[in-house]
Coordinates of C-alpha atoms in Angstrom, one line a residue:
M6 CA 86.5 104.0 63.9
A7 CA 86.5 100.7 66.2
K8 CA 88.7 98.0 65.6
Q9 CA 89.5 94.9 67.5
L10 CA 92.4 92.4 68.2
I11 CA 93.2 89.5 70.6
F12 CA 95.7 90.2 73.1
A13 CA 96.2 88.3 76.4
N14 CA 93.4 85.9 75.9
R15 CA 91.0 88.9 75.4
V16 CA 89.0 90.7 72.5
I17 CA 90.2 94.1 72.7
K18 CA 87.9 96.6 70.9
F19 CA 89.5 100.2 70.4
D20 CA 89.3 103.2 68.6
Q21 CA 93.0 104.2 68.0
K22 CA 92.9 107.8 66.5
A23 CA 90.4 108.9 69.3
T24 CA 92.7 107.4 71.9
Q25 CA 95.9 109.2 70.1
L26 CA 93.8 112.6 70.2
V27 CA 93.2 112.4 73.8
Y28 CA 97.0 111.3 74.6
S29 CA 98.0 114.1 72.5
K30 CA 96.2 116.4 74.8
I31 CA 98.3 115.2 77.9
E32 CA 101.2 117.5 78.5
K33 CA 103.2 115.7 80.8
P34 CA 102.7 112.0 82.2
C35 CA 101.2 111.6 85.7
T36 CA 104.7 111.0 87.3
E37 CA 106.3 114.1 85.8
E38 CA 103.2 116.3 87.3
L39 CA 103.7 114.5 90.7
A40 CA 107.6 115.1 90.6
K41 CA 107.0 118.9 90.3
V42 CA 105.3 118.9 93.8
D43 CA 107.6 116.6 95.5
L44 CA 110.3 114.4 93.9
T45 CA 109.9 111.4 96.1
D46 CA 112.2 108.2 96.4
N47 CA 109.2 106.4 95.1
L48 CA 109.2 108.6 91.7
K49 CA 112.8 108.5 91.6
Y50 CA 112.8 104.8 91.6
F51 CA 110.2 104.6 88.6
F52 CA 112.0 107.1 86.6
E53 CA 115.1 104.7 87.0
I54 CA 113.1 101.7 85.8
Q55 CA 110.5 103.0 83.7
N56 CA 112.6 102.3 80.3
K57 CA 113.1 98.7 81.4
I58 CA 109.6 97.3 82.1
F59 CA 107.9 97.3 78.9
N60 CA 108.3 94.1 76.6
E61 CA 108.1 94.4 72.9
D62 CA 104.7 92.8 72.8
I63 CA 103.2 95.5 75.3
K64 CA 104.8 98.4 73.3
I65 CA 103.6 97.0 70.2
F66 CA 100.0 96.5 71.7
F67 CA 99.9 100.0 73.1
E68 CA 100.9 101.5 70.0
T69 CA 98.2 99.6 68.0
I70 CA 95.5 100.7 70.4
G71 CA 96.6 104.3 70.6
I72 CA 98.2 104.7 74.0
D73 CA 101.2 106.6 74.3
I74 CA 103.6 104.4 76.6
N75 CA 105.4 107.4 77.8
K76 CA 102.2 109.1 79.4
E77 CA 100.6 107.1 82.2
T78 CA 97.5 108.4 83.5
D79 CA 98.0 107.3 87.2
F80 CA 100.9 106.3 89.3
V81 CA 100.8 104.2 92.9
H82 CA 103.9 103.1 94.8
Y83 CA 103.9 100.9 97.9
K84 CA 106.0 98.4 99.6
S85 CA 105.7 95.3 101.8
E86 CA 108.3 93.7 104.0
N87 CA 109.7 91.7 101.1
Y88 CA 108.8 93.5 97.8
L89 CA 108.2 97.1 96.1
F90 CA 105.1 97.6 94.0
T91 CA 104.8 100.4 91.4
E92 CA 101.6 100.6 89.6
I93 CA 101.0 102.6 86.4
K94 CA 97.9 102.9 84.5
F95 CA 96.7 103.9 81.0
D96 CA 93.0 104.5 79.6
Y97 CA 92.1 103.9 76.4
L98 CA 88.8 104.3 74.4
G99 CA 87.6 101.0 73.6
S100 CA 86.6 97.7 75.8
A101 CA 88.3 94.5 76.6
S102 CA 86.0 91.0 76.5
N103 CA 85.8 89.1 79.6
S104 CA 88.0 86.1 78.9
K105 CA 87.8 82.6 80.4
N106 CA 91.2 83.2 81.9
K107 CA 91.1 86.5 83.8
K108 CA 94.4 86.2 85.1
P109 CA 96.7 88.7 84.6
M110 CA 99.3 88.6 81.7
V111 CA 102.6 88.2 83.6
Y112 CA 106.2 88.5 82.2
E113 CA 109.7 89.1 83.8
I114 CA 112.5 91.4 82.9
S115 CA 115.4 91.4 84.8
D116 CA 114.7 91.5 88.5
Y117 CA 111.0 92.7 87.9
T118 CA 107.8 90.7 87.7
I119 CA 105.4 92.5 85.5
N120 CA 101.4 92.0 86.0
V121 CA 99.2 93.5 83.3
H122 CA 95.3 93.8 84.2
F123 CA 92.7 94.9 82.2
T124 CA 89.7 96.5 84.0
E125 CA 86.2 97.1 83.3
S126 CA 84.7 100.3 81.5
Q127 CA 85.0 103.4 83.7
N128 CA 85.4 107.2 83.3
G129 CA 89.0 107.9 82.9
K130 CA 90.8 109.3 86.2
H131 CA 93.2 111.8 84.3
R132 CA 91.5 115.1 83.5
V133 CA 91.5 114.5 79.5
F134 CA 89.8 111.3 79.9
S135 CA 87.4 112.3 82.8
D136 CA 84.4 112.7 80.6
K137 CA 84.8 109.8 78.3
Q138 CA 84.0 106.0 78.6
T139 CA 87.2 104.0 79.1
N140 CA 88.9 101.1 80.0
R141 CA 92.1 100.9 81.7
I142 CA 95.2 98.9 81.4
E143 CA 97.0 98.6 85.1
I144 CA 100.7 97.6 84.9
T145 CA 102.0 96.4 88.4
I146 CA 106.0 96.1 88.6
I147 CA 107.0 93.9 91.4
Q148 CA 110.5 93.8 92.7
K149 CA 112.0 91.9 95.6
T150 CA 113.5 94.1 98.1
K151 CA 117.5 94.3 98.5
K152 CA 117.1 92.4 102.0
T153 CA 115.1 89.7 100.4
R154 CA 117.5 89.3 97.6
D155 CA 120.5 89.3 99.7
N156 CA 119.0 86.9 102.3
K157 CA 118.6 84.2 99.5
R158 CA 122.3 84.1 98.9

């Protein structure tokens, strides 16, 4: 049954039970699957920070709409000269309205700036979502590199 709530200036329609059912079929999060093939420094970095990046609002929101916060469905890591970027993505069965303010939700925790983006409808990338119409929440974790932090002192 579809429900709705307002979060980050968007109307979110969701099916909590259906989303939970799909997440229950994910044995391991994307990052653990990748680590089985090659435990890169990028993955080691993510494993170090993953429990520090979600504020209470995001945790409650994910639980409400049925997302298992410990089972990201996609992972990307890259860096620039001054910043490290880690993107983790979560699919859910539902939709997010276009809002007047399409800027991402942004918050800071410790040395991290977190951007939360809501994407348009698509088929999920993870195999358990691939045949379903989903929306996606993309979380970008931004951290200044050590070099940048040290240069400011």
